[in-house]
């Protein structure tokens, strides 16, 4: 997609953090963007903020959707198609994390992590695949370096992100025959509000949300013959321990 003007993107969990950064970067390229949230007020406010911050005339749409529910994701895709008439780029970004020893991790925390981070990615591509076949579009999942590197206290999060990495790579093989490009991005430390973090100047060494946005733009604009299917991205120089 050399020219992104008037293309359409759907980004799950796009009201803050990585999703918001990706949405703004795409809008600055002329892409109309729909962002989802489980909260209607947050979805609408974030869409308005994106509209005000964008340097292009692209439109932002806030959509209420829960990635943990297939019918909710189907409804979100239908809203995007009704509003914009097409769907070219889908970014499965919504995610959360529950951390702690397996002795303390509850079944409810496990289920919420898997439902959101892994099943949510499945529901997102399952709901949008027919639209992407028509547009010969691009599907991107946001995994994590935790999708190949395990750590103590991360059993649920590791499991979900290992799953996202493997799932997306298999989907890539399934869908390339339909001329749909599929990639997974695996970031390390990103300056967001994830897991209760409050970004401030001490987070300057981390990847910034606009950096991931720039990466997504580069991916979707890349020559059709080339597919970076799995991308690890990390801070250049973490602070000394």
XYZ file of C-alpha atoms in Angstrom:
241
model
C 0.000 0.000 0.000
C 2.231 2.777 -1.235
C -0.504 5.401 -0.890
C -2.442 5.125 2.365
C -4.813 8.052 1.814
C -8.448 7.007 2.271
C -7.519 3.493 3.426
C -9.402 2.244 6.495
C -7.978 0.700 9.672
C -9.544 -0.997 12.688
C -7.466 -1.017 15.871
C -8.640 -2.888 18.963
C -7.925 -1.247 22.296
C -6.972 1.987 20.549
C -7.915 4.565 23.180
C -4.501 4.671 24.874
C -0.964 3.348 24.614
C 0.288 1.464 21.580
C -3.133 1.367 19.915
C -3.522 5.127 20.164
C -0.003 5.698 18.834
C -0.669 3.424 15.865
C -4.004 5.125 15.173
C -2.469 8.602 15.125
C 0.438 7.547 12.908
C -1.962 5.985 10.400
C -4.264 8.999 10.449
C -1.321 11.277 9.722
C -0.866 9.226 6.541
C -4.498 9.815 5.566
C -5.962 6.551 6.889
C -9.481 6.636 8.330
C -9.310 4.859 11.668
C -11.756 3.053 13.952
C -10.638 2.370 17.517
C -12.390 0.105 19.986
C -12.972 0.176 23.712
C -15.370 -1.563 26.052
C -16.309 1.897 27.340
C -18.359 4.146 25.043
C -17.196 7.403 26.614
C -13.518 6.464 26.302
C -13.988 5.368 22.708
C -15.648 8.625 21.693
C -13.223 10.838 23.625
C -10.178 9.095 22.148
C -11.613 9.383 18.631
C -12.155 13.108 19.179
C -8.611 13.508 20.498
C -7.227 11.681 17.470
C -9.256 13.892 15.155
C -7.825 17.008 16.796
C -4.245 15.712 16.855
C -4.072 14.378 13.313
C -2.248 16.374 10.657
C -4.534 15.045 7.876
C -8.238 15.168 7.061
C -8.681 11.479 7.934
C -11.608 10.535 10.167
C -11.599 8.747 13.524
C -14.459 6.566 14.747
C -14.892 5.292 18.301
C -16.504 1.849 18.477
C -17.738 -0.003 21.562
C -16.522 -3.596 21.411
C -15.206 -6.350 23.664
C -12.505 -8.490 22.031
C -13.384 -11.344 24.388
C -16.701 -11.811 22.556
C -16.886 -12.946 18.940
C -20.261 -11.344 18.246
C -18.989 -8.042 19.617
C -16.032 -8.087 17.223
C -18.316 -8.999 14.337
C -20.498 -6.001 15.189
C -17.429 -3.733 15.316
C -16.362 -4.797 11.820
C -19.895 -4.227 10.520
C -19.850 -0.703 11.988
C -16.554 0.075 10.276
C -17.836 -1.197 6.918
C -21.086 0.734 7.322
C -19.168 3.948 8.092
C -16.296 3.695 5.621
C -17.306 1.038 3.085
C -14.078 -0.965 3.287
C -11.453 -2.351 5.658
C -7.783 -2.416 4.654
C -5.758 -2.696 7.872
C -6.591 -4.500 11.120
C -4.392 -4.187 14.202
C -5.183 -6.617 17.044
C -3.743 -4.610 19.909
C -6.080 -4.984 22.909
C -4.350 -6.648 25.824
C -3.843 -6.822 29.566
C -1.594 -8.526 32.074
C -1.991 -10.328 35.381
C 1.331 -11.167 36.996
C 2.363 -13.249 39.974
C 3.492 -16.672 41.067
C 1.420 -19.627 39.909
C 0.609 -20.099 43.606
C -1.194 -16.750 43.642
C -2.534 -16.479 40.093
C -6.290 -17.060 40.183
C -8.316 -18.996 37.610
C -10.210 -15.781 36.898
C -6.984 -13.874 36.147
C -5.766 -16.688 33.919
C -9.024 -16.782 31.968
C -9.219 -13.012 31.512
C -5.638 -12.898 30.215
C -6.185 -15.702 27.697
C -9.622 -14.433 26.645
C -8.334 -10.914 25.991
C -4.804 -11.410 24.710
C -5.192 -14.619 22.700
C -8.839 -15.360 21.966
C -9.322 -11.654 21.273
C -6.789 -11.847 18.441
C -8.590 -14.889 17.007
C -11.980 -13.161 17.162
C -10.529 -10.037 15.553
C -9.088 -11.724 12.480
C -12.002 -14.169 12.231
C -14.429 -11.245 12.098
C -12.450 -9.228 9.563
C -10.980 -11.842 7.229
C -13.659 -11.549 4.524
C -13.289 -7.771 4.382
C -9.502 -8.108 4.209
C -9.810 -10.624 1.355
C -11.765 -8.039 -0.623
C -9.208 -5.278 0.017
C -6.134 -7.529 -0.123
C -5.350 -5.934 3.182
C -2.998 -6.265 6.137
C -3.497 -7.905 9.546
C -1.096 -7.092 12.383
C -1.112 -8.518 15.896
C 0.698 -6.881 18.790
C 2.471 -9.641 20.664
C 5.461 -9.025 22.952
C 9.021 -10.132 23.580
C 7.240 -12.071 26.332
C 5.963 -14.177 23.433
C 9.372 -15.854 23.165
C 11.049 -15.000 26.495
C 9.518 -16.406 29.656
C 9.959 -14.999 33.160
C 8.915 -15.793 36.720
C 5.475 -14.499 37.600
C 4.468 -14.297 33.940
C 2.806 -17.651 33.328
C -0.534 -16.281 32.126
C 0.961 -13.395 30.156
C 3.711 -15.561 28.666
C 1.178 -18.199 27.641
C -1.048 -15.625 25.962
C 1.780 -13.920 24.074
C 3.533 -17.165 23.082
C 0.112 -18.097 21.706
C -0.323 -14.824 19.816
C 3.099 -15.188 18.198
C 2.453 -18.751 17.038
C -1.150 -18.097 16.069
C -0.289 -15.103 13.912
C 2.505 -16.921 12.110
C 0.125 -19.744 11.220
C -2.520 -17.256 10.057
C 0.141 -15.650 7.868
C 0.563 -18.953 6.035
C -3.214 -19.416 5.774
C -3.952 -15.996 4.318
C -1.080 -15.180 2.008
C -2.795 -17.167 -0.753
C -5.535 -14.513 -0.554
C -2.975 -11.706 -0.883
C -3.481 -10.694 2.748
C -0.244 -9.726 4.476
C 0.081 -10.786 8.122
C 2.686 -9.727 10.680
C 3.169 -9.846 14.412
C 5.063 -7.100 16.248
C 6.828 -8.095 19.464
C 7.774 -5.015 21.489
C 9.916 -4.913 24.587
C 9.475 -2.115 27.139
C 7.053 0.554 25.852
C 6.143 3.774 27.658
C 2.422 3.225 28.312
C -0.010 2.867 31.218
C 0.205 -0.929 30.973
C 0.086 -2.750 34.307
C -0.412 0.454 36.280
C 2.616 2.334 34.931
C 2.387 6.129 34.819
C 4.684 7.355 32.020
C 7.029 10.182 32.938
C 10.535 11.392 32.120
C 12.033 8.239 33.628
C 10.454 6.287 30.742
C 12.360 8.221 28.073
C 14.647 5.214 27.422
C 11.688 3.017 26.495
C 10.072 2.549 23.107
C 7.485 5.299 22.635
C 3.998 4.684 21.246
C 4.741 6.779 18.163
C 7.694 4.477 17.430
C 5.342 1.509 17.118
C 3.049 3.686 15.019
C 5.914 4.482 12.676
C 6.740 0.784 12.425
C 3.161 -0.073 11.453
C 3.184 2.626 8.767
C 6.462 1.263 7.393
C 5.029 -2.264 7.294
C 1.852 -1.400 5.421
C 3.748 0.799 2.934
C 6.384 -1.841 2.195
C 6.640 -3.267 -1.311
C 4.046 -5.996 -1.853
C 6.733 -8.562 -2.628
C 8.256 -8.326 0.862
C 6.728 -9.424 4.180
C 8.428 -8.946 7.572
C 6.220 -11.554 9.247
C 7.655 -11.394 12.784
C 9.314 -8.256 14.115
C 11.096 -7.993 17.455
C 11.597 -4.417 18.638
C 13.298 -3.351 21.853
C 14.800 -0.255 23.464
C 18.219 0.551 22.028
C 19.827 1.009 25.427
C 18.000 0.096 28.660
C 19.205 1.872 31.796
C 21.938 0.137 33.734
C 20.645 -2.110 36.471
